[in-house]
Amino acid sequence: MDSKGFREAAVSSIDEIISYYDNISERPVKSTVEPGYLRKLLPSEAPEDGEEWSDIQQDIEAKIMPGITHWQHPSFHAFFPCASSYPSILGELYSAALSAAAFNWICSPAVTELETIVLDWLAKLLGLPECFLSTGSTNGGGVIQGSASEAVLTAMVAAREKYLAETIPSSLEGEAREDAIAVKRSRMVALATSATHSSTKKAALILGVRFITIPVTSETNYALTGPILAAAIESCRARNLEPFFLTATLGTTDTCAVDDFPSISSTLSTHASSPGEIWVHIDAAYAGAALVCPEHQTATSLPTTSTFHSFNMNMHKWLLTNFDASCLYVRNRAWFIRALTINQAVYNNSHSQGGLVTDYREWQIPLGRRFRALKIWFVLRSYGASGLRAYIRKTTSLGESFASWVRERDDLFEILTPPAFALAVFRMKGRDEEEANRRTKELERRVDGCGKMWVTSTVLEGRFAIRMVTSVRSTERADVERAFGMFVEFSEGVLK
Ligand code: PLP
């Protein structure tokens, strides 16, 4: 494809993408293809000779679209959203054009420098404590990762190396040091709650460290509190185990619960172990986006997180930026750099050696990295802080309206947790738990079968619940009203 061919193909593709977005609500939300559908439609070998773009493009609608679930559909109310916006798509386009594995500053200085700048912009917008800024007093800073799972793994590696450095006497060297590290590692534990996303457990699995789940219940609205944490730490220590890592969550996956940061912080200051301390990672993968609104910064006690070690939020969930844009902040970048720097002659250069530049390969697990800061820059500039706040407030209020309608129909439904961050969690009522569960499952099955919207479910202490998310960019009030109408209609059907 030459420049002329690219121009024609690009114009035609962009037209098709615009038409896709303009008419997305006419498509069924969820793909209904059978497993293996695509193998039947595609040849078993790659073509020997190149094909025309027009032929390739036709296959998007004919072969790919049937297997697409439309996450940008206004009636996509499942999981959490996966964002998309035009400015962000343009960022992806330029990033593709400037394709580079920008692992060191010199590999493309703009890639590194823009990332540092936009992550500082974002940290300020979110109201993060200044320790997470690259210009802050503790030498912190942000880095873009591919996912919240990658972010927690990165934080846990750094936490493990920090803890070992703090707890293994520096006088130990050579094999004696290796042995001491092996013994220490066998006692180290990562902590999370029963409401924490599974990515923390996966990180512990990958790193081969113990993992303990702290149960949380409806009594604290599924939030971790200081006293619960204190009991968990004491129980670990009674078993000669050493907690070194905790994930605290701002917006849990099931119900969008927010852990009690002030009491966690004061518990950790009184239960501090010496010399090693527990690294606290804040997982704000989805709900962190809401922090662009000052009212959410206050409600979540964000300023009290300044004693924590790392913070992560995915702009690609609820902040209008295309997948992937997971923003990870650390209070002291040296913790990442010490844990993740491995020198290899081929990557040496005078700028890195001079120590004046950031080489983001030392802040992450992979070597190469994409120019993801561009789409964040385009989104922040195109929407502005006011545009982002307006979007968060609009979608949050849709969730609250939905929850209020559910409450009004208390003959049919009950709300299980207070609506939060554009998420309502509810179920059908029944004479007992078993009947409520059976009815709610049947309701979900009928809604799923109608193909007009998609919601997903969870189980809270044995109670089957539907999660209704209202934060997709295209979702309007009329879509949420229609969804509620369908829930009522199908529930009445279930009761018959
Ligand atoms: N943390 C929370 C609170 C989540 O809800 C999710 C996914 O929805 C994740 C982490 C994992 O996100 P990722 O797909 O970016 O790894």
Coordinates of C-alpha atoms and ligand atoms in Angstrom, one line a residue:
M1 CA 0.0 0.0 0.0
D2 CA 1.6 3.3 -1.1
S3 CA 0.7 6.8 0.2
K4 CA -2.1 7.2 -2.3
G5 CA -3.6 3.9 -1.5
F6 CA -3.3 4.6 2.2
R7 CA -5.2 7.9 1.9
E8 CA -8.0 6.2 0.0
A9 CA -8.1 3.3 2.5
A10 CA -7.9 5.6 5.5
V11 CA -10.7 7.8 4.3
S12 CA -12.9 4.8 3.6
S13 CA -12.0 3.2 7.0
I14 CA -12.6 6.4 8.9
D15 CA -16.0 6.8 7.2
E16 CA -16.9 3.3 8.1
I17 CA -15.8 3.9 11.8
I18 CA -17.9 7.0 12.0
S19 CA -20.9 5.2 10.6
Y20 CA -20.3 2.4 13.1
Y21 CA -20.4 4.8 16.0
D22 CA -23.4 6.8 14.6
N23 CA -25.5 3.7 14.1
I24 CA -24.2 1.4 16.9
S25 CA -27.5 1.4 18.8
E26 CA -29.1 -0.5 15.9
R27 CA -26.8 -3.5 16.5
P28 CA -27.4 -6.2 19.1
V29 CA -25.1 -5.4 22.1
K30 CA -23.7 -8.9 22.5
S31 CA -22.3 -11.3 19.9
T32 CA -24.3 -14.5 19.6
V33 CA -21.8 -16.5 17.4
E34 CA -20.9 -20.0 18.3
P35 CA -17.4 -20.9 19.4
G36 CA -15.1 -21.4 16.3
Y37 CA -17.4 -19.4 14.0
L38 CA -14.5 -17.5 12.5
R39 CA -12.4 -20.5 11.4
K40 CA -15.4 -21.6 9.2
L41 CA -15.3 -18.2 7.5
L42 CA -11.5 -17.7 6.9
P43 CA -9.1 -19.7 4.7
S44 CA -6.8 -22.1 6.5
E45 CA -3.7 -20.4 5.1
A46 CA -2.5 -16.8 4.9
P47 CA -2.8 -15.5 1.2
E48 CA 0.2 -16.1 -1.1
D49 CA -0.4 -12.8 -2.9
G50 CA -1.4 -9.5 -1.4
E51 CA -5.1 -8.5 -1.6
E52 CA -6.8 -5.2 -2.3
W53 CA -7.8 -3.0 0.7
S54 CA -11.4 -2.9 -0.5
D55 CA -11.6 -6.7 -0.2
I56 CA -10.0 -6.8 3.2
Q57 CA -12.2 -4.0 4.5
Q58 CA -15.4 -5.8 3.4
D59 CA -14.5 -8.6 5.7
I60 CA -14.8 -6.3 8.7
E61 CA -18.5 -6.1 8.4
A62 CA -19.0 -9.6 6.9
K63 CA -16.8 -11.6 9.2
I64 CA -15.6 -9.7 12.2
M65 CA -18.6 -7.7 13.2
P66 CA -20.8 -10.8 13.9
G67 CA -18.1 -11.8 16.5
I68 CA -18.0 -8.3 18.1
T69 CA -19.7 -7.5 21.4
H70 CA -20.2 -3.7 21.2
W71 CA -18.7 -2.2 24.3
Q72 CA -19.5 1.3 23.1
H73 CA -23.2 0.5 22.7
P74 CA -25.5 2.7 24.8
S75 CA -27.1 -0.5 26.2
F76 CA -23.8 -2.0 27.3
H77 CA -24.3 -2.1 31.1
A78 CA -21.9 -5.1 31.9
F79 CA -18.6 -5.3 33.8
F80 CA -17.1 -1.8 33.6
P81 CA -16.9 0.1 30.4
C82 CA -13.9 0.0 28.0
A83 CA -13.7 3.6 26.8
S84 CA -13.4 5.1 23.4
S85 CA -13.6 8.6 22.0
Y86 CA -12.6 10.3 18.8
P87 CA -9.7 12.3 20.2
S88 CA -8.3 9.1 21.7
I89 CA -8.7 7.2 18.4
L90 CA -6.6 10.0 16.8
G91 CA -4.0 9.5 19.5
E92 CA -3.9 5.8 18.6
L93 CA -3.5 6.7 14.9
Y94 CA -0.5 8.9 15.5
S95 CA 0.9 6.4 17.9
A96 CA 0.7 3.8 15.2
A97 CA 2.3 6.2 12.7
L98 CA 5.2 6.9 15.1
S99 CA 5.6 3.3 16.1
A100 CA 8.7 2.9 18.3
A101 CA 9.8 0.7 21.2
A102 CA 10.5 3.7 23.3
F103 CA 12.0 2.0 26.3
N104 CA 14.8 4.6 26.9
W105 CA 14.5 8.3 26.7
I106 CA 16.8 8.5 23.7
C107 CA 14.6 6.1 21.8
S108 CA 12.2 9.0 21.3
P109 CA 12.5 11.7 23.9
A110 CA 8.9 13.1 23.2
V111 CA 7.4 9.7 24.1
T112 CA 9.0 9.8 27.6
E113 CA 8.6 13.5 28.2
L114 CA 5.0 13.7 27.2
E115 CA 4.2 10.7 29.4
T116 CA 5.7 12.4 32.5
I117 CA 3.9 15.7 31.8
V118 CA 0.5 14.2 31.1
L119 CA 0.7 11.9 34.1
D120 CA 1.5 15.0 36.3
W121 CA -1.5 16.8 34.7
L122 CA -3.7 13.8 35.5
A123 CA -2.4 13.5 39.0
K124 CA -3.3 17.1 39.7
L125 CA -6.7 16.6 38.1
L126 CA -7.4 13.6 40.3
G127 CA -6.2 15.5 43.4
L128 CA -3.6 12.9 44.2
P129 CA -1.3 13.8 47.1
E130 CA 1.7 15.7 45.7
C131 CA 4.1 12.8 46.6
F132 CA 2.8 11.0 43.4
L133 CA 3.9 13.9 41.1
S134 CA 7.2 13.6 39.3
T135 CA 7.9 17.1 40.6
G136 CA 6.9 16.3 44.2
S137 CA 9.1 16.3 47.2
T138 CA 9.5 12.5 47.4
N139 CA 10.7 11.8 43.9
G140 CA 7.5 10.1 42.9
G141 CA 5.9 10.0 39.4
G142 CA 3.7 8.2 37.0
V143 CA 4.1 5.6 34.3
I144 CA 1.6 4.2 31.8
Q145 CA 1.0 0.5 31.9
G146 CA -1.1 -1.8 29.8
S147 CA -3.5 -2.8 32.6
A148 CA -4.3 -2.6 36.3
S149 CA -3.1 -6.2 36.5
E150 CA 0.3 -5.3 35.1
A151 CA 0.3 -2.3 37.5
V152 CA -0.3 -4.3 40.7
L153 CA 2.3 -6.9 39.6
T154 CA 4.9 -4.1 39.0
A155 CA 4.0 -2.6 42.5
M156 CA 4.3 -6.0 44.1
V157 CA 7.8 -6.7 42.6
A158 CA 9.0 -3.3 43.9
A159 CA 7.4 -3.9 47.3
R160 CA 9.0 -7.3 47.6
E161 CA 12.5 -5.9 46.8
K162 CA 12.0 -2.9 49.1
Y163 CA 10.9 -5.2 52.0
L164 CA 13.9 -7.5 51.4
A165 CA 16.3 -4.6 51.3
E166 CA 14.8 -3.3 54.6
T167 CA 14.8 -6.6 56.4
I168 CA 17.9 -8.5 55.3
P169 CA 20.9 -7.2 57.2
S170 CA 23.3 -5.5 54.8
S171 CA 26.2 -7.3 56.5
L172 CA 25.0 -10.5 54.9
E173 CA 26.7 -11.2 51.6
G174 CA 27.0 -13.9 48.9
E175 CA 25.3 -17.3 49.6
A176 CA 24.4 -16.3 53.2
R177 CA 22.4 -13.4 51.7
E178 CA 20.7 -15.6 49.1
D179 CA 19.8 -18.1 51.8
A180 CA 18.4 -15.3 54.1
I181 CA 16.3 -14.0 51.2
A182 CA 14.9 -17.4 50.4
V183 CA 13.9 -17.9 54.0
K184 CA 12.4 -14.4 54.2
R185 CA 10.5 -14.8 50.9
S186 CA 8.9 -18.0 52.2
R187 CA 7.3 -16.0 55.1
M188 CA 6.2 -12.9 53.1
V189 CA 2.5 -12.4 52.5
A190 CA 0.5 -10.2 50.2
L191 CA -2.9 -9.2 51.6
A192 CA -6.1 -8.3 49.9
T193 CA -9.8 -8.5 50.8
S194 CA -12.5 -10.7 49.5
A195 CA -13.7 -7.7 47.5
T196 CA -10.3 -7.0 45.9
H197 CA -9.9 -7.7 42.2
S198 CA -8.3 -11.0 41.4
S199 CA -5.3 -9.3 39.8
T200 CA -3.7 -9.0 43.2
K201 CA -3.9 -12.7 43.8
K202 CA -2.6 -13.3 40.3
A203 CA 0.4 -11.0 41.0
A204 CA 1.2 -13.0 44.1
L205 CA 0.9 -16.2 42.1
I206 CA 3.3 -15.0 39.5
L207 CA 5.8 -13.8 42.1
G208 CA 5.5 -17.0 44.1
V209 CA 4.6 -15.2 47.4
R210 CA 1.9 -16.2 49.8
F211 CA -1.5 -14.5 49.5
I212 CA -4.1 -14.1 52.2
T213 CA -7.6 -12.9 51.7
I214 CA -9.2 -10.8 54.4
P215 CA -12.9 -11.3 54.5
V216 CA -15.1 -8.2 54.2
T217 CA -18.9 -8.3 54.4
S218 CA -22.0 -6.1 54.1
E219 CA -21.4 -5.0 57.7
T220 CA -18.8 -2.5 56.3
N221 CA -20.4 -2.3 52.9
Y222 CA -17.6 -4.6 51.6
A223 CA -14.9 -2.1 52.6
L224 CA -11.7 -2.8 54.4
T225 CA -11.4 -0.9 57.7
G226 CA -8.4 -0.3 60.0
P227 CA -9.7 -2.7 62.8
I228 CA -10.2 -5.5 60.2
L229 CA -6.8 -5.0 58.8
A230 CA -5.2 -4.9 62.3
A231 CA -6.8 -8.3 63.1
A232 CA -5.4 -9.7 59.8
I233 CA -1.9 -8.4 60.5
E234 CA -1.9 -9.8 64.0
S235 CA -3.1 -13.2 62.8
C236 CA -0.3 -13.3 60.2
R237 CA 2.3 -12.4 62.8
A238 CA 1.0 -15.0 65.2
R239 CA 1.8 -17.5 62.4
N240 CA 5.3 -16.1 61.9
L241 CA 4.2 -14.6 58.6
E242 CA 5.2 -11.2 57.4
P243 CA 2.7 -9.1 55.5
F244 CA 4.6 -6.9 53.1
F245 CA 1.9 -5.8 50.6
L246 CA -1.7 -4.7 50.7
T247 CA -4.1 -3.8 47.9
A248 CA -6.6 -1.2 49.1
T249 CA -9.4 -0.5 46.6
L250 CA -11.2 2.7 45.5
G251 CA -14.2 1.2 43.7
T252 CA -14.3 -2.6 44.0
T253 CA -15.3 -4.6 41.0
D254 CA -18.5 -6.1 42.5
T255 CA -20.0 -3.1 44.2
C256 CA -17.7 -0.1 43.8
A257 CA -16.9 -0.1 47.6
V258 CA -14.2 2.2 48.8
D259 CA -11.8 1.0 51.5
D260 CA -11.5 3.2 54.6
F261 CA -8.2 4.9 53.8
P262 CA -7.9 7.0 56.9
S263 CA -8.4 4.1 59.3
I264 CA -6.1 1.8 57.2
S265 CA -3.4 4.5 57.3
S266 CA -3.7 4.9 61.1
T267 CA -3.7 1.2 61.6
L268 CA -0.5 0.8 59.6
S269 CA 1.2 3.6 61.5
T270 CA 0.4 1.8 64.8
H271 CA 1.1 -1.7 63.5
A272 CA 4.2 -0.7 61.6
S273 CA 6.7 -3.5 61.6
S274 CA 10.3 -2.5 62.0
P275 CA 12.3 -2.4 59.8
G276 CA 10.1 -3.6 56.9
E277 CA 6.9 -1.7 56.2
I278 CA 3.7 -2.9 54.4
W279 CA 3.5 -1.4 50.9
V280 CA -0.1 -0.1 50.2
H281 CA -1.2 -0.1 46.6
I282 CA -4.4 1.6 45.8
D283 CA -6.4 -0.1 43.0
A284 CA -8.7 2.6 41.6
A285 CA -8.8 0.9 38.2
Y286 CA -12.3 2.0 37.4
A287 CA -13.6 4.5 40.0
G288 CA -10.4 6.5 40.1
A289 CA -11.7 8.4 37.1
A290 CA -14.4 10.0 39.3
L291 CA -11.6 11.8 41.2
V292 CA -11.6 14.4 38.5
C293 CA -14.6 15.8 40.5
P294 CA -13.5 17.4 43.8
E295 CA -16.6 15.9 45.6
H296 CA -15.2 12.4 45.0
Q297 CA -11.8 13.4 46.2
T298 CA -13.3 14.5 49.5
A299 CA -15.8 11.6 49.8
T300 CA -13.0 9.0 49.3
S301 CA -10.6 10.8 51.8
L302 CA -8.0 10.8 49.0
P303 CA -5.6 13.2 50.9
T304 CA -5.1 10.5 53.5
T305 CA -3.4 8.2 51.0
S306 CA -0.2 10.2 51.1
T307 CA 1.4 7.6 53.3
F308 CA 0.6 4.8 50.8
H309 CA 3.1 3.7 48.2
S310 CA 1.4 3.4 44.8
F311 CA -1.9 4.3 43.1
N312 CA -3.4 3.0 39.8
M313 CA -6.3 4.0 37.7
N314 CA -7.3 3.0 34.1
M315 CA -8.1 5.9 31.9
H316 CA -9.4 3.3 29.5
K317 CA -12.3 2.3 31.7
W318 CA -14.2 5.5 32.6
L319 CA -12.1 8.4 31.3
L320 CA -12.7 8.5 27.6
T321 CA -9.4 7.0 26.6
N322 CA -9.1 3.9 24.4
F323 CA -7.7 0.7 25.8
D324 CA -4.9 0.6 27.0
A325 CA -4.0 3.5 29.3
S326 CA -3.5 2.3 32.9
C327 CA -1.8 5.1 34.9
L328 CA 0.4 3.9 37.8
Y329 CA 1.9 6.3 40.3
V330 CA 4.6 5.6 42.9
R331 CA 5.6 7.8 45.8
N332 CA 9.3 7.2 45.2
R333 CA 10.4 6.1 41.7
A334 CA 13.6 4.7 43.1
W335 CA 11.5 1.8 44.4
F336 CA 10.6 0.8 40.8
I337 CA 14.0 1.5 39.4
R338 CA 15.9 -0.5 42.0
A339 CA 13.6 -3.5 41.6
L340 CA 13.4 -3.4 37.8
T341 CA 16.7 -2.2 36.4
I342 CA 18.8 -4.8 34.7
N343 CA 21.7 -3.5 32.7
Q344 CA 22.6 -4.9 29.4
A345 CA 25.3 -3.4 27.3
V346 CA 23.0 -3.0 24.2
Y347 CA 20.8 -0.5 26.1
N348 CA 23.5 1.7 27.5
N349 CA 23.8 5.3 26.2
S350 CA 25.3 8.5 27.4
H351 CA 21.9 10.1 28.4
S352 CA 20.9 7.2 30.6
Q353 CA 24.4 7.1 32.1
G354 CA 24.2 10.9 32.7
G355 CA 21.2 10.3 35.0
L356 CA 19.2 13.3 33.8
V357 CA 16.6 11.3 31.9
T358 CA 13.8 8.9 32.7
D359 CA 14.1 5.5 31.1
Y360 CA 10.6 4.0 31.6
R361 CA 11.8 0.5 30.9
E362 CA 13.0 0.6 34.5
W363 CA 9.5 1.3 35.7
Q364 CA 7.7 -1.7 34.1
I365 CA 7.9 -5.4 33.2
P366 CA 8.3 -5.3 29.4
L367 CA 11.1 -3.6 27.7
G368 CA 9.4 -1.9 24.7
R369 CA 6.5 0.5 25.1
R370 CA 4.0 2.3 22.9
F371 CA 3.4 6.1 22.7
R372 CA 0.2 5.9 24.8
A373 CA 0.7 9.4 26.3
L374 CA -0.5 10.9 23.0
K375 CA -4.1 9.7 23.4
I376 CA -4.2 10.9 27.0
W377 CA -2.9 14.3 25.9
F378 CA -5.5 14.5 23.1
V379 CA -8.3 13.5 25.5
L380 CA -7.3 15.9 28.3
R381 CA -7.0 18.8 25.8
S382 CA -10.1 18.0 23.8
Y383 CA -12.5 17.5 26.8
G384 CA -10.7 19.8 29.3
A385 CA -11.2 19.2 33.0
S386 CA -14.7 20.6 32.8
G387 CA -15.7 18.2 30.0
L388 CA -14.4 15.2 32.0
R389 CA -16.2 16.3 35.1
A390 CA -19.4 16.8 33.2
Y391 CA -19.2 13.3 31.8
I392 CA -18.5 11.7 35.2
R393 CA -21.3 13.6 36.8
K394 CA -23.8 12.8 34.1
T395 CA -23.1 9.0 34.1
T396 CA -23.0 8.9 37.9
S397 CA -26.4 10.6 38.1
L398 CA -27.8 8.1 35.6
G399 CA -26.7 5.3 38.0
E400 CA -28.3 7.1 40.9
S401 CA -31.6 7.6 39.0
F402 CA -31.6 3.9 38.1
A403 CA -31.2 3.0 41.7
S404 CA -34.0 5.3 42.8
W405 CA -36.4 3.7 40.3
V406 CA -35.3 0.3 41.6
R407 CA -36.1 1.4 45.2
E408 CA -39.5 2.7 44.1
R409 CA -40.4 -0.8 42.9
D410 CA -39.8 -2.4 46.2
D411 CA -42.5 -4.9 45.4
L412 CA -40.1 -6.4 42.9
F413 CA -36.5 -5.4 43.7
E414 CA -34.1 -4.6 46.5
I415 CA -30.8 -2.6 46.3
L416 CA -27.9 -4.5 47.8
T417 CA -25.3 -1.8 48.1
P418 CA -25.7 2.0 47.8
P419 CA -25.3 3.1 44.2
A420 CA -21.8 4.3 43.6
F421 CA -19.7 5.5 40.6
A422 CA -22.5 4.8 38.1
L423 CA -23.0 1.3 39.4
A424 CA -26.3 0.0 40.9
V425 CA -26.3 -3.5 42.4
F426 CA -29.8 -5.1 43.0
R427 CA -31.7 -8.2 42.9
M428 CA -35.3 -9.5 42.8
K429 CA -37.0 -10.1 46.1
G430 CA -38.1 -13.5 47.2
R431 CA -39.6 -15.2 50.3
D432 CA -36.1 -16.5 51.1
E433 CA -32.6 -16.2 49.8
E434 CA -33.0 -19.3 47.6
E435 CA -36.1 -17.9 45.9
A436 CA -34.5 -14.4 45.5
N437 CA -31.4 -16.0 43.9
R438 CA -33.5 -18.2 41.6
R439 CA -35.6 -15.3 40.4
T440 CA -32.7 -12.9 39.9
K441 CA -30.8 -15.6 37.9
E442 CA -33.9 -16.1 35.7
L443 CA -34.2 -12.3 35.3
E444 CA -30.6 -12.1 34.1
R445 CA -31.2 -15.0 31.8
R446 CA -34.2 -13.4 30.2
V447 CA -32.5 -10.0 29.8
D448 CA -29.5 -11.6 28.3
G449 CA -31.7 -13.6 25.9
C450 CA -33.5 -10.5 24.6
G451 CA -30.3 -9.2 23.0
K452 CA -31.2 -5.5 23.6
M453 CA -28.9 -4.9 26.5
W454 CA -26.1 -6.6 28.4
V455 CA -25.7 -6.7 32.2
T456 CA -23.5 -8.9 34.3
S457 CA -24.0 -10.3 37.7
T458 CA -22.1 -11.2 40.9
V459 CA -22.6 -13.0 44.2
L460 CA -22.4 -11.2 47.5
E461 CA -22.2 -13.5 50.5
G462 CA -24.4 -16.0 48.7
R463 CA -26.8 -13.4 47.3
F464 CA -27.0 -13.4 43.5
A465 CA -27.1 -9.8 42.3
I466 CA -27.3 -7.9 39.0
R467 CA -24.7 -5.1 38.4
M468 CA -26.1 -2.3 36.2
V469 CA -23.4 0.1 34.9
T470 CA -24.4 3.4 33.3
S471 CA -21.0 4.8 32.4
V472 CA -20.6 4.1 28.7
R473 CA -20.1 7.4 26.8
S474 CA -23.0 6.8 24.5
T475 CA -25.5 5.9 27.2
E476 CA -28.3 8.5 27.7
R477 CA -31.1 8.8 30.2
A478 CA -33.5 7.3 27.7
D479 CA -31.4 4.2 27.4
V480 CA -31.3 3.8 31.2
E481 CA -35.1 4.3 31.4
R482 CA -35.6 1.7 28.7
A483 CA -33.3 -0.7 30.5
F484 CA -35.3 -0.2 33.7
G485 CA -38.6 -0.8 31.8
M486 CA -37.1 -4.1 30.6
F487 CA -36.1 -5.2 34.1
V488 CA -39.7 -4.5 35.3
E489 CA -41.3 -6.3 32.4
F490 CA -39.0 -9.4 32.6
S491 CA -39.4 -9.5 36.4
E492 CA -43.1 -9.5 36.1
G493 CA -42.7 -12.3 33.6
V494 CA -40.5 -14.2 36.1
L495 CA -43.2 -13.9 38.8
K496 CA -45.8 -15.3 36.5
Ligands
PLP1 N1 -9.0 -3.7 39.5 C1 -10.4 -3.4 39.5 C2 -11.0 -2.7 40.6 C3 -11.1 -3.8 38.4 O1 -12.4 -3.7 38.3 C4 -10.4 -4.5 37.3 C5 -11.2 -4.9 36.1 O2 -12.3 -4.5 35.9 C6 -9.1 -4.7 37.4 C7 -8.4 -4.3 38.5 C8 -8.3 -5.4 36.3 O3 -8.2 -4.5 35.2 P1 -7.2 -4.8 34.0 O4 -8.0 -5.4 33.0 O5 -6.7 -3.4 33.6 O6 -6.1 -5.6 34.5

